Structure formats: structure tokens, C-alpha cells
Coordinates of C-alpha atoms and ligand atoms in Angstrom, one line a residue:
X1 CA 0.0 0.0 0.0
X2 CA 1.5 3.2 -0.9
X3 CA 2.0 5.8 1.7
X4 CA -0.4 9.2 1.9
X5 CA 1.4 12.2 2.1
X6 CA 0.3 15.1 4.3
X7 CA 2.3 18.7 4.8
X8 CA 0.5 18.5 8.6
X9 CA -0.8 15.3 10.4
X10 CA -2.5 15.8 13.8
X11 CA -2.4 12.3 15.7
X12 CA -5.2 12.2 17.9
X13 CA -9.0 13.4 17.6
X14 CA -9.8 15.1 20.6
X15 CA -9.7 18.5 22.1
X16 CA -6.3 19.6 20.6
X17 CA -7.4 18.4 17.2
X18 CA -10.0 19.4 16.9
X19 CA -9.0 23.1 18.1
X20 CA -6.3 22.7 15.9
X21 CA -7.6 21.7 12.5
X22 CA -9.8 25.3 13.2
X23 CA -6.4 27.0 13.8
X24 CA -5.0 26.0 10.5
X25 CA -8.2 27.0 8.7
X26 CA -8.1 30.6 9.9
X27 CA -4.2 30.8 9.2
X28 CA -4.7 29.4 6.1
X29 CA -4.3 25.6 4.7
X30 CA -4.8 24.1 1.3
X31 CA -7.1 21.5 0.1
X32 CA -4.8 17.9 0.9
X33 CA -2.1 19.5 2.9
X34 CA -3.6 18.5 6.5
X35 CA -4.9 15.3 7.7
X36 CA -6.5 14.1 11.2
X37 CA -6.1 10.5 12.3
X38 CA -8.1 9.8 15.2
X39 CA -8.7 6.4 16.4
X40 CA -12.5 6.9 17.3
X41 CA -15.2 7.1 14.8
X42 CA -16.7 10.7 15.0
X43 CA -14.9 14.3 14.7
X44 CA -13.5 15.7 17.8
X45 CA -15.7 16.8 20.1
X46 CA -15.8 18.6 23.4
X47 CA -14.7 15.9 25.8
X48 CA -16.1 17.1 29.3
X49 CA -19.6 16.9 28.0
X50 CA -19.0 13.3 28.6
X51 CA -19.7 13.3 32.4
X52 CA -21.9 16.1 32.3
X53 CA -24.7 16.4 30.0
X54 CA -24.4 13.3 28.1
X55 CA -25.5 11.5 31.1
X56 CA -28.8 13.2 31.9
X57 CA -32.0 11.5 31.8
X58 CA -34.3 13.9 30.7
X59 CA -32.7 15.6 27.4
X60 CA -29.1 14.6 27.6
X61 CA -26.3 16.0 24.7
X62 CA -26.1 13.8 21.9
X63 CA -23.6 14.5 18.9
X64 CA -23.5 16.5 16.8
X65 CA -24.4 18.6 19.3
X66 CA -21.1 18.9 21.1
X67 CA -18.6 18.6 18.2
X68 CA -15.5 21.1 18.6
X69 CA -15.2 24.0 19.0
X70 CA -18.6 25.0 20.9
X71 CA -17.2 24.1 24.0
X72 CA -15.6 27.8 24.1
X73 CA -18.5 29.5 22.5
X74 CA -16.9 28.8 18.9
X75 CA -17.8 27.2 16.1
X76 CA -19.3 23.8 16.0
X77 CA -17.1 21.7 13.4
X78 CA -18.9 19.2 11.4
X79 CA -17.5 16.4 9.5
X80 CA -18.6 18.7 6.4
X81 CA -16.8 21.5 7.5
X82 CA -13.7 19.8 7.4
X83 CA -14.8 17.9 4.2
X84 CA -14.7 22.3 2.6
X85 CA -11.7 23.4 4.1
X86 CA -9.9 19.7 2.6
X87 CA -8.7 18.9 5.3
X88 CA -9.2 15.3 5.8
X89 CA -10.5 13.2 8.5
X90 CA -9.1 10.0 8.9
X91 CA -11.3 8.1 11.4
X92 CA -11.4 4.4 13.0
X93 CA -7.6 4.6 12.2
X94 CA -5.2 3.6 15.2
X95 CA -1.5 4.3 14.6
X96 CA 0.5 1.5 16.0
X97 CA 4.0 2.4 15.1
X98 CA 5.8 5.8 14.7
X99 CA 9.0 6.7 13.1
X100 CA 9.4 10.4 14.3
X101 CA 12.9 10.9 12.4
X102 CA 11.9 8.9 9.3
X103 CA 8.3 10.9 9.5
X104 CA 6.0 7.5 8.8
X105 CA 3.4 6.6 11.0
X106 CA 1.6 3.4 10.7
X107 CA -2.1 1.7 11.6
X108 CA -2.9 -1.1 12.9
X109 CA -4.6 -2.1 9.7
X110 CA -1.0 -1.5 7.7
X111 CA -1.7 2.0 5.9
X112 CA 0.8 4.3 5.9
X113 CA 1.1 7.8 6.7
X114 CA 3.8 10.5 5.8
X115 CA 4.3 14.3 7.2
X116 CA 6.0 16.8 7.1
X117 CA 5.1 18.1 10.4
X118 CA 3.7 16.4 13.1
X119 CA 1.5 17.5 16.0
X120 CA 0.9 14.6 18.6
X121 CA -2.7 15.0 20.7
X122 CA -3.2 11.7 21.6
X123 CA -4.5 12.8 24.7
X124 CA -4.6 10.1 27.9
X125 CA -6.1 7.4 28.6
X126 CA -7.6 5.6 32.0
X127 CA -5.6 4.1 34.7
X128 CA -7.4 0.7 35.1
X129 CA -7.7 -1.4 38.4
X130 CA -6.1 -4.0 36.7
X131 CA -3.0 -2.6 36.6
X132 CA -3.2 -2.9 40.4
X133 CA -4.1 -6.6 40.2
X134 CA -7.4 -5.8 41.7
X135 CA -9.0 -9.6 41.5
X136 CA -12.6 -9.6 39.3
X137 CA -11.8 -6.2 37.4
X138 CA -12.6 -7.8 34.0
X139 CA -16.5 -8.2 35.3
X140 CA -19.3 -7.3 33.0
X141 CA -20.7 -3.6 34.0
X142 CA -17.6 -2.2 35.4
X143 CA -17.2 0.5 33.4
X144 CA -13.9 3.4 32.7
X145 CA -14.9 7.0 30.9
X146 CA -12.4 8.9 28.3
X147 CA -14.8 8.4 25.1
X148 CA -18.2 8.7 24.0
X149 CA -18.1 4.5 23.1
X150 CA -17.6 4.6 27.0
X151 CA -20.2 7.1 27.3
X152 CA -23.0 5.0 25.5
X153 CA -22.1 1.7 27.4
X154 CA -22.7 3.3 30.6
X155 CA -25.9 4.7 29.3
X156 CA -27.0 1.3 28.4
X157 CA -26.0 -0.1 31.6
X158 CA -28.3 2.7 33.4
X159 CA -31.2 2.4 31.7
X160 CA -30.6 -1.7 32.0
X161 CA -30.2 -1.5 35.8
X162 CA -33.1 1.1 36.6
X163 CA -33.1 2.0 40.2
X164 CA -29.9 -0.4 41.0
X165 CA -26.8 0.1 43.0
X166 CA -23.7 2.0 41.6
X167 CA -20.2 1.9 43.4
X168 CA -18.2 4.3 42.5
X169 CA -14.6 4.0 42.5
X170 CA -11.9 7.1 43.3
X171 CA -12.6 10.7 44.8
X172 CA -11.4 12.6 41.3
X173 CA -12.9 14.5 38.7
X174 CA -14.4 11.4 37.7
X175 CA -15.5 10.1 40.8
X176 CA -17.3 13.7 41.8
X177 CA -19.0 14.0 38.1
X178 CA -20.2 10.2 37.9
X179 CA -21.3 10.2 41.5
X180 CA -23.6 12.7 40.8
X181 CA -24.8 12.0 36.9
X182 CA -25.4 8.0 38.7
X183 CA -27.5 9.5 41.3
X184 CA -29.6 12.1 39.1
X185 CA -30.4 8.7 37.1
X186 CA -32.2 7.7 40.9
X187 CA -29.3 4.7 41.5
X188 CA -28.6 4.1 44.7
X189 CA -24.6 5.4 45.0
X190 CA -21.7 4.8 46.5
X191 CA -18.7 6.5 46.6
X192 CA -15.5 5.0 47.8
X193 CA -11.9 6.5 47.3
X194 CA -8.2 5.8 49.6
X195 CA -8.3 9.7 50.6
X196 CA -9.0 11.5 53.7
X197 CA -11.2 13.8 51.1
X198 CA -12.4 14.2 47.8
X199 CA -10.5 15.6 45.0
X200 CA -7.4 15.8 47.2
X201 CA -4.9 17.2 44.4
X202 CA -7.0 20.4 44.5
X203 CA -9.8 20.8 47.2
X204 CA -8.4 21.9 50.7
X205 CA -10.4 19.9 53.6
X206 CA -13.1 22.6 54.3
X207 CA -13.6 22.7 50.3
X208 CA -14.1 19.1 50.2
X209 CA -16.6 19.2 53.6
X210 CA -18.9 21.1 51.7
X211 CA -19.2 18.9 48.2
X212 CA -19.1 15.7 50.4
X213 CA -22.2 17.3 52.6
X214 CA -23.7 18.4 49.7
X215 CA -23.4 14.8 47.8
X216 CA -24.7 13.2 51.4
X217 CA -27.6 15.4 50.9
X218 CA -28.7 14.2 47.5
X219 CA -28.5 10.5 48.8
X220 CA -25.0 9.6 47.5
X221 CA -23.0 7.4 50.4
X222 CA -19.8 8.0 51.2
X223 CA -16.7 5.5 52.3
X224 CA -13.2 7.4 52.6
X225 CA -10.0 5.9 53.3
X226 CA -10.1 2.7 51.7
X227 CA -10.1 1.1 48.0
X228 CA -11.5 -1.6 46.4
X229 CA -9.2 -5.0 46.3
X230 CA -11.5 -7.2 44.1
X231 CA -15.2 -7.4 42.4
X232 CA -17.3 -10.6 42.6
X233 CA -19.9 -11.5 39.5
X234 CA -23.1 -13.3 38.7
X235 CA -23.2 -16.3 36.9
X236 CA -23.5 -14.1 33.7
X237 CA -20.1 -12.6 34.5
X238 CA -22.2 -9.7 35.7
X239 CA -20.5 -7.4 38.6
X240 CA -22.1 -8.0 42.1
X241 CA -20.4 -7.0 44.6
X242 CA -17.5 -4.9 45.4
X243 CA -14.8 -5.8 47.9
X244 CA -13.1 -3.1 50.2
X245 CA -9.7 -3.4 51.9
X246 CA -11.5 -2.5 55.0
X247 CA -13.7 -5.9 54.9
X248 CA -16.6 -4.2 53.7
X249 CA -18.3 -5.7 51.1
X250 CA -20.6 -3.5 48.8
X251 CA -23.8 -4.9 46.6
X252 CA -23.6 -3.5 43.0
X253 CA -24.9 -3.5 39.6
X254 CA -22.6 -0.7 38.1
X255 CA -19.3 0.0 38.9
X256 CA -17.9 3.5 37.8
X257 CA -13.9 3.6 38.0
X258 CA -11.8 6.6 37.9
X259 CA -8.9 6.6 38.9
X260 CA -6.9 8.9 37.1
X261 CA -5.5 9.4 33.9
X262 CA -2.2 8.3 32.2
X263 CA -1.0 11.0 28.9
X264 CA -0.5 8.1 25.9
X265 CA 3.1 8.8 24.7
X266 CA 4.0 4.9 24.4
X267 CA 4.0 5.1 20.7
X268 CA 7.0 7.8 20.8
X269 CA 9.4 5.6 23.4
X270 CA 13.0 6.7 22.7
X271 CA 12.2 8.8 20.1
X272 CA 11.4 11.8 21.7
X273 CA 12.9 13.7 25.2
X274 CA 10.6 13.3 27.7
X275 CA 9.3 14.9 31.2
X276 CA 7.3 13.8 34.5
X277 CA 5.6 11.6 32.6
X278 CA 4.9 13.7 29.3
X279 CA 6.5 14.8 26.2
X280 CA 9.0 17.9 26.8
X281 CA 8.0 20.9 24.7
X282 CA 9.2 24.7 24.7
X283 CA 7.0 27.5 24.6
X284 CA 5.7 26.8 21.5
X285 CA 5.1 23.0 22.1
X286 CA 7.8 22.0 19.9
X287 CA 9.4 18.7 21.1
X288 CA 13.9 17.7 21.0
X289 CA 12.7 16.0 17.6
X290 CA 12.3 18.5 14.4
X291 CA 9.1 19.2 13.0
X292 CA 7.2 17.2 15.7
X293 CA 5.2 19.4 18.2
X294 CA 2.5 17.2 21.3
X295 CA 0.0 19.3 22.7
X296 CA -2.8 18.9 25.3
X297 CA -2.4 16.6 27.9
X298 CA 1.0 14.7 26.9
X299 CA 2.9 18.1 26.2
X300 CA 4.9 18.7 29.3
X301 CA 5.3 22.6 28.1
X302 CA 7.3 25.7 30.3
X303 CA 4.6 27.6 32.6
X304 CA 6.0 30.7 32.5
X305 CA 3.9 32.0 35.7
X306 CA 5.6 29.6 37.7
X307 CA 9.0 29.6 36.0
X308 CA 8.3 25.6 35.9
X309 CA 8.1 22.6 33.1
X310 CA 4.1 21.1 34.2
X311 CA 1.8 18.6 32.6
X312 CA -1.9 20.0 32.5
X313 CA -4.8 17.5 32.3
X314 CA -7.8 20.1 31.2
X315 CA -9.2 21.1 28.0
X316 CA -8.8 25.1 28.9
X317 CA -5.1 23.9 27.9
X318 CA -5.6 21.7 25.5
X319 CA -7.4 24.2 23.6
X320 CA -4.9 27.0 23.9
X321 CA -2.0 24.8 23.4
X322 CA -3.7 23.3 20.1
X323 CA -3.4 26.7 18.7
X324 CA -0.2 28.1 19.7
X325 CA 1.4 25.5 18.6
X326 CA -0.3 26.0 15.0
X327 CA 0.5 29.8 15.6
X328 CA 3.8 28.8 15.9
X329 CA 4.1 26.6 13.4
X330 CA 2.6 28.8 10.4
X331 CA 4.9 31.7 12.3
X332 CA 8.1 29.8 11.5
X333 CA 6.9 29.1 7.8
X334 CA 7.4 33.0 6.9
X335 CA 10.2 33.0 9.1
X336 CA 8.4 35.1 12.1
X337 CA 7.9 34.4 15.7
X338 CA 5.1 34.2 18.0
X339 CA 4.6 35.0 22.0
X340 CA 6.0 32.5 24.3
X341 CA 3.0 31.0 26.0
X342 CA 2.0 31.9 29.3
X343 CA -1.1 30.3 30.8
X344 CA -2.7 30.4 33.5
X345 CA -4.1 27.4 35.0
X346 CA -8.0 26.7 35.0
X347 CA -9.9 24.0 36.0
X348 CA -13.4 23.8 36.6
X349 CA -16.6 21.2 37.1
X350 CA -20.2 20.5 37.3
X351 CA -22.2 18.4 38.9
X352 CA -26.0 18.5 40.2
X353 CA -26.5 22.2 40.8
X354 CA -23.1 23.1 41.5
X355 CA -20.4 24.8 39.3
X356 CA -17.0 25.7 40.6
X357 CA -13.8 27.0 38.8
X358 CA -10.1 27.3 40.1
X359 CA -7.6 29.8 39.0
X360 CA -3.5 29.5 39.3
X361 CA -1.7 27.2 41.8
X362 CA -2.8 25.5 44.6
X363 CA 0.5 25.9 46.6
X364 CA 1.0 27.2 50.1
X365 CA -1.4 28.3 52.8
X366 CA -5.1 28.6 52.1
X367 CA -8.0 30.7 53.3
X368 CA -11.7 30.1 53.1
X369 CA -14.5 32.8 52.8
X370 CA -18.2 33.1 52.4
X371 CA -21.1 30.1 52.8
X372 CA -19.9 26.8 52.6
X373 CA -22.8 25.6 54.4
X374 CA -24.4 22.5 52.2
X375 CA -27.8 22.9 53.7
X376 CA -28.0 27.0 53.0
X377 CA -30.3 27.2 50.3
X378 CA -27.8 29.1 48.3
X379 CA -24.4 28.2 48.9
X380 CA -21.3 30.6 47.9
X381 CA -18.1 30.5 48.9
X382 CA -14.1 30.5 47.9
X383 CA -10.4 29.9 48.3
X384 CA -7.4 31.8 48.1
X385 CA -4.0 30.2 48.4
X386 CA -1.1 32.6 49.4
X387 CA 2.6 32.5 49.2
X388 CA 5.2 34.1 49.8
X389 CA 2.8 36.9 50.8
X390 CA 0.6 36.7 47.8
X391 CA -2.6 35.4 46.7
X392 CA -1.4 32.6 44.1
X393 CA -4.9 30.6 43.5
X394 CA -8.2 31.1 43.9
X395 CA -11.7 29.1 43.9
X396 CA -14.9 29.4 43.7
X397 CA -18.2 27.7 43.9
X398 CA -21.1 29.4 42.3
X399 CA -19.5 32.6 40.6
X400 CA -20.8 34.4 38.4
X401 CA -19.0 35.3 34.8
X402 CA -17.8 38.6 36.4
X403 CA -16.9 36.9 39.7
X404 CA -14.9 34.5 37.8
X405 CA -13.2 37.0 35.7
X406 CA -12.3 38.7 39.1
X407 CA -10.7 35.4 40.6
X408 CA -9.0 34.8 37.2
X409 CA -7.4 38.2 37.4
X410 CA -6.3 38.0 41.0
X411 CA -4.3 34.6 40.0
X412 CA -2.8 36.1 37.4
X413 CA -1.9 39.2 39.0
X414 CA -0.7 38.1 42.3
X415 CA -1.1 41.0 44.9
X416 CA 0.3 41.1 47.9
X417 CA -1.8 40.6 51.3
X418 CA -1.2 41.9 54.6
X419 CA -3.2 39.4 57.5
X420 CA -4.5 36.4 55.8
X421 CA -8.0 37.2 58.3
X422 CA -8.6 40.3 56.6
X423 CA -8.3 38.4 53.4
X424 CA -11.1 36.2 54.7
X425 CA -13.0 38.5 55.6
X426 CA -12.9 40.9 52.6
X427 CA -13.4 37.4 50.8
X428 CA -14.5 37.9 46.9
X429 CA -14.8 41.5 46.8
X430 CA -10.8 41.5 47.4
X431 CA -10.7 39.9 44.2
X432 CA -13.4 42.4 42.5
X433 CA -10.7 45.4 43.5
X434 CA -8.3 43.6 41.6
Ligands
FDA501 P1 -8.1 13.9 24.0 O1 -8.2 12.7 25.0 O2 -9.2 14.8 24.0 O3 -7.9 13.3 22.5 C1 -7.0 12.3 22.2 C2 -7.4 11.7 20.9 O4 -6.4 10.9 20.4 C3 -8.6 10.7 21.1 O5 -9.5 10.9 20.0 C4 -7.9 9.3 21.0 O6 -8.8 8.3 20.5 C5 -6.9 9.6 20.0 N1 -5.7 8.7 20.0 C6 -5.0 8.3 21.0 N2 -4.0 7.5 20.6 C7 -4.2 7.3 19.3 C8 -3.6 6.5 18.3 N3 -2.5 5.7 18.6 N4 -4.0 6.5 17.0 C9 -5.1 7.3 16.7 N5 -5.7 8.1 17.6 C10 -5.3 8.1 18.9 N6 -11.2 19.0 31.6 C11 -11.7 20.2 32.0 O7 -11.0 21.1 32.1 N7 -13.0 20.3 32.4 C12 -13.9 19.2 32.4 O8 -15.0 19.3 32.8 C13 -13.4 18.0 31.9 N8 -14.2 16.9 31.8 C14 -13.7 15.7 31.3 C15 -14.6 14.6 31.3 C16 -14.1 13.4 30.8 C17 -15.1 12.2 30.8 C18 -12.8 13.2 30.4 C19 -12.2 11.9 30.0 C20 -11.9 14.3 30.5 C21 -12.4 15.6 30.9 N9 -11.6 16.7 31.0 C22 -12.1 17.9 31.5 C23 -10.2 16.6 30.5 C24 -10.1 17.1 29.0 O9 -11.1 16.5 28.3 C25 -8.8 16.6 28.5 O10 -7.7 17.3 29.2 C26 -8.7 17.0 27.0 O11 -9.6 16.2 26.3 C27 -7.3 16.7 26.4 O12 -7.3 16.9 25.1 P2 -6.3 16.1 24.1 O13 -6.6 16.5 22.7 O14 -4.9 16.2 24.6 O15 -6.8 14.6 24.3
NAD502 P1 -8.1 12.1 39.1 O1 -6.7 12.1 39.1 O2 -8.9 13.4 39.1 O3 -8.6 11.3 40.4 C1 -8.1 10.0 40.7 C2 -8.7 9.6 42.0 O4 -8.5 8.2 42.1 C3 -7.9 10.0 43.3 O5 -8.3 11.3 43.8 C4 -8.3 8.9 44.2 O6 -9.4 9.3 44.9 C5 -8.6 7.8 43.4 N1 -7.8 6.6 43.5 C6 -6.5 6.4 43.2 N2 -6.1 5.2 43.4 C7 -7.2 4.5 43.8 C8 -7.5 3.2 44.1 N3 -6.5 2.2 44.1 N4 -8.8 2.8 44.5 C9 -9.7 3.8 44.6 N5 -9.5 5.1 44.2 C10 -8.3 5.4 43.9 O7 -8.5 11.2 37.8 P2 -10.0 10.8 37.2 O8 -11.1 11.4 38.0 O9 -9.9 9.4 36.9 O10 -9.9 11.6 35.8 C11 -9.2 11.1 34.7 C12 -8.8 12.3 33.8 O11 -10.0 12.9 33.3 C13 -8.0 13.3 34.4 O12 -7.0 13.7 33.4 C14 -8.9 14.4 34.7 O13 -8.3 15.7 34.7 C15 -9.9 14.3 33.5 N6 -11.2 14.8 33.9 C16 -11.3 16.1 34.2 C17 -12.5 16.7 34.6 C18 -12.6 18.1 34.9 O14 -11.6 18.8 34.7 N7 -13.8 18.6 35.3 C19 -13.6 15.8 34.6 C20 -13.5 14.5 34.3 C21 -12.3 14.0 34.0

């Protein structure tokens, strides 16, 4: 089979690419020059929608609906969009083999694929129990999340076990998301995760008291501090019952597992310089090898704020690094330069009525202000984290746009602060002065 030949090939159909393939329509590509090889079967798409809307009973997001790049308010790209713009989309096509310096890439069904420049996006994919040796992990309705095949199962499964049990496994993004889509579908659920709290890699203890009283509210259970160590099935290989280290054994017809995530960068072993678990980039997510640039969550990429090489694992980031790295790209072509990029960290999530987004680093001491009562009819409240004498992060639950924007600057601008109890006291409208 004779090779195709691409000026551009994006490996990976996700966030990046799909943010990507826009990029290079608005700086300009011709008809043949840029391909997409994604191994799943639809265009990118907006990821997060995933664990969010796409698993609501009563009208839940259904592709199209949620192809790139509505996700930031842009345009939705079609498969027919890219068809105009000739840019083509090659999809159900896994690349098993990768010859960076010889610029080949190959599928697992033999075709090959030639470039001129390469940007990897191949994203992550889950950590599974498995790899811990957890005993019965292979049983029928245990079920990981990264893409929308995953997404449908687990719909099936929930309309399939109306009313049942769901254990969830792991305190995460994941965890917190799927807790709550489960118990909006009226299972009965169960969270269980090794951690003193939820979401320990961000939320502070008071931040997590408030989600895990608001969870316990809504009628989700809660078991901290231990992990599962095996699953038990049905004669139909179906999943029954759960296992805890602590002896406890759980009844269940669904089991959600999350985690955490692991960036795919397999395919590139010893081709490529690599850090803390990523692909090493510069500012313009260029990688050691030429012509071959990784974006999203493999690129391990300078954060300027913090004067430090990070791996990000949101698709704020995988966005923005999508298109620098085009920027930079088509910059180098007529011999010009773009900015260095300097982001600024942003996570966020949703689940039942709750929104909360997180600005900057979540590094040194923390202070808490406003409601973060989960019975007040209205709850409100935030983070700061301070270092050195200045306000680094910030979070907050139930902001609105502005008061977002306002958090968002102070992390960005890091002011000074004299006594951290003023700070709490002054709470958001210190970050409004900002
Ligand atoms: P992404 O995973 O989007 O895409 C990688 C693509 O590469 C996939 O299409 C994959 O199939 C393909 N691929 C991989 N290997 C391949 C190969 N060998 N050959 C061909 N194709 C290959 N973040 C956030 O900030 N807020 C949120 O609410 C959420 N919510 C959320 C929900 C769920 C369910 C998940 C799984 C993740 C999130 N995230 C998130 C994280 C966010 O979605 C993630 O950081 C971005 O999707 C990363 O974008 P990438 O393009 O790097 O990878
Ligand atoms: P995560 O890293 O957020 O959470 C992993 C959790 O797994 C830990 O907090 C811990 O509670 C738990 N854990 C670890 N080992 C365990 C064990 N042996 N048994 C039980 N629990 C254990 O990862 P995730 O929630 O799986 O998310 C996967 C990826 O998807 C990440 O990249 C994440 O950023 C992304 N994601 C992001 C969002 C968002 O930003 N809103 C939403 C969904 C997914």
C-alpha cells in the first residue's frame, strides 16, 4: 500500500485536534495538505460533555451537538466543514508504530502515513484497576470513561439497571462527576476513594466538607480511606459485589472507575525527550525531535507564571496549546515568531446544581471565605491560596461570569496581602478590587 502524504498530520481526535484543524483553517491551509487521524469514529468533540450532560435523563447532549469547538463558545465543526476546508479526517484509524525521524506513521490495519510536520494530541487514557491486580476487574458492568463508546455503554447499563446500585470507585474529577450524573439517574450510589477527602490534588479539607455534605444530601454514600481490592460477578459474569480493603463488602450493579489518567506517549518511546511523565515541549510546544510538536495533555510545556516545566490535564489547555502551537508553526513558515505561552491554569466542574472554577496554583497556605454551608439554600463561597505573601490561586463555587473573571485576574496578578483574616474576611470583593 503506498503511503499518503500530508504537509500537517494531527495524531489524535480530541480536544487539541479538533481546536487545531480550526487553527489552521483561519491561518490558512490548502485542500490535501492537513490530515486528522483519530482512532475513534466521529470528529473531535468537546470531551467534558462526557460526564456532564451526556448523562442526563431527561434531554441529555447527543452528537452532533457537542462537536469542537462550541465548547468555548466557537464554532461547532462538522465532519462537512472539514470535508470544505480539505482537510481530511481520517477516522477508526489507530497508529501503531511511529517513526518520528523517518516521519512515517503506521495503523494497525498497515496503511501508511507520511508528514511533514507532526503534531501529537493523543491525549490520555484511564488508569485501570487492573493494573493494580485488583481480583474480578474484567467483570461485565464495570465500566472506565475517556470516550463517548464509554459514554454509551454506561448509558445502556443505566437504563438496563433502573433503580440499582452503583459503586463508585476514586474521589477525582471522575468520581465527583459520575457520583452525581449516577444519582440524578435515581441509583442508589456509593462512593469509595483511599483519601481522607475528595478531589485531594485540589480541594483543601473545608472545600471538600462542603461537596461531600452536599453529595450526602442528595442520597449519595460516602466511604473514605479505603479502595476496592476485588469485584465478585453473577453467573452471567455480571458485577455484584464490590470488595473493600477494610472488609466491607458493597452490593452492585454498576461500577464506575476513575482513577486517574495516564498521557499516551507509548508510541514515541525513545524517540522523543521526555518529562514527569509527558512529552517535553518549549513554549511553542515544539518537542527535542524536528518538525514534531504534542499538545494537550501529553505536552509537558514551560509555565511561565511559575517559571516551571508542568503537565496539564484540562481542556482550557488543551485548547490554547492546540493553537499556539499552529500559531507557531505557520509563524516559522514566513520566518516570524510568535509570544512564548503563558497560561494560566484553569480548572473547573459540574455536577447537580453546582459549578466551581479554580484559577492558578494550589501551593501554600489557604484561606476560606463566604457560605460553605451545604444545607443554606444558596451556597457561595471560595479559596485563596497565598505564598510568599501573595494570593497565588483562587476558587470558587457558584461565581458568576464577572466573579470569575475577578478570581482569574487576582491569580494572574498576584497581589500582595497583609493578614490572611482580613483576606477572609474581605473574601471575593478583594478579588473584584483587583
Ligand atoms: P483527548 O483525549 O481529547 O484526545 C486524544 C485523541 O487521540 C482521542 O481521540 C484518541 O482516541 C486519539 N488517539 C490516541 N491514541 C491514538 C492512536 N494511537 N491513534 C489514533 N488516535 C489516537 N477537563 C476540564 O478542564 N473540564 C472538564 O469538565 C473535563 N471533563 C472531562 C470529562 C471526561 C469524561 C474526560 C475523559 C476528560 C475531561 N476533561 C475535562 C479533561 C479534558 O477532556 C482533556 O484534558 C482533553 O480532552 C485533552 O485533550 P487532548 O486533545 O490532549 O486529548
Ligand atoms: P483524578 O486524578 O482526578 O482522580 C483520581 C482519584 O482516584 C484520586 O483522587 C483517588 O481518589 C482515586 N484513587 C487512586 N487510586 C485509587 C485506588 N486504588 N482505588 C480507589 N480510588 C483510587 O482522575 P480521574 O477522576 O480518573 O480523571 C481522569 C482524567 O480525566 C484526568 O485527566 C482528569 O483531569 C480528567 N477529567 C477532568 C474533569 C474536569 O476537569 N472537570 C472531569 C472529568 C475528567
Amino acid at each position: 500500500m503506498a503511503a499518503k502524504n500530508f504537509k500537517y498530520v494531527i495524531l489524535g481526535g480530541g480536544v487539541s485536534a479538533g481546536y487545531a484543524a480550526r487553527e489552521f483553517s483561519k491561518q490558512g491551509v490548502k485542500p490535501g495538505e492537513l490530515a486528522v487521524i483519530s482512532k475513534e469514529a466521529v470528529a473531535p468533540y468537546e470531551r467534558p460533555a462526557l460526564s456532564k450532560a451526556y448523562l442526563f435523563p431527561e434531554s441529555p447532549a447527543r452528537l452532533p451537538g457537542f462537536h469542537t469547538c462550541v465548547g468555548s463558545g466557537g464554532e461547532r465543526l462538522l465532519p462537512d466543514w472539514y470535508e470544505e476546508k480539505g482537510i481530511e479526517l481520517i477516522l477508526s484509524t489507530e497508529i501503531v508504530k511511529v517513526d518520528l525521524a523517518g516521519k512515517t506513521l503506521v495503523s494497525g490495519t498497515g496503511e501508511s502515513f507520511k508528514f511533514q510536520i507532526l503534531i501529537i494530541a493523543t491525549g490520555s487514557t484511564v488508569v485501570r484497576l487492573s493494573d493494580f491486580g485488583v481480583k474480578g476487574a474484567d467483570a461485565k458492568n464495570i465500566f472506565y470513561l475517556r470516550e463517548v463508546d464509554d459514554a454509551d455503554k454506561l448509558n445502556e447499563a443505566i437504563k438496563a439497571k433502573k433503580n440499582g446500585k452503583a459503586v463508585i470507585v476514586g474521589g477525582g474529577y471522575i468520581g465527583l462527576e459520575l457520583g452525581a450524573a449516577l444519582r440524578i439517574n435515581n441509583l442508589d450510589v456509593t462512593m469509595v476513594y483511599p483519601e481522607p477527602w475528595c478531589m485531594p490534588r485540589l480541594f483543601t479539607a473545608d472545600i471538600a466538607a462542603f461537596y461531600e455534605g452536599y453529595y450526602a444530601n442528595k442520597g449519595v454514600k460516602i466511604t473514605k480511606g479505603t479502595v476496592a481490592t476485588g469485584f465478585t460477578a453473577d453467573s452471567n459474569g455480571q458485577v455484584k459485589e464490590v470488595h473493600l480493603k477494610d472488609g466491607t463488602v458493597l452490593e452492585a450493579d454498576i461500577v464506575v472507575v476513575g482513577v486517574g489518567g495516564r498521557p499516551l506517549i507509548s508510541l514515541f518511546k525513545g524517540q522523543v525527550e521526555e518529562e514527569k511523565g509527558g512529552i517535553k515541549t518549549d513554549a511553542f510546544f515544539k518537542t527535542s525531535v524536528p518538525d514534531v510538536y504534542a499538545v494537550g495533555d501529553v505536552a509537558t510545556f514551560p509555565l511561565k507564571l511559575y517559571n516551571e516545566n508542568r503537565r496539564v490535564e484540562h481542556v482550557d489547555h488543551a485548547r490554547k496549546s492546540a493553537e499556539q502551537a499552529v500559531k507557531a508553526i505557520k509563524a516559522s513558515e514566513e520566518g516570524k515568531t510568535v509570544e512564548v505561552y503563558d497560561y494560566l491554569p484553569y480548572f473547573y466542574s459540574r455536577s447537580f446544581d453546582l459549578s466551581w472554577q479554580f484559577y492558578g496554583d494550589n501551593v501554600g497556605e489557604t484561606v476560606l471565605f463566604g457560605d460553605n454551608n451545604p444545607a443554606s439554600p444558596k451556597p457561595k463561597f471560595g479559596s485563596y491560596w497565598i505564598k510568599d505573601g501573595k494570593v497565588v490561586g483562587a476558587f470558587l463555587e457558584a461565581g458568576t461570569p464577572e466573579e470569575n473573571q475577578a478570581i482569574a485576574k487576582v491569580a494572574r496578578h498576584q497581589p500582595p496581602v497583609g493578614s490572611l483574616d482580613q483576606l477572609a474576611k474581605e473574601g471575593l470583593s478583594f478579588a473584584s478590587k483587583i
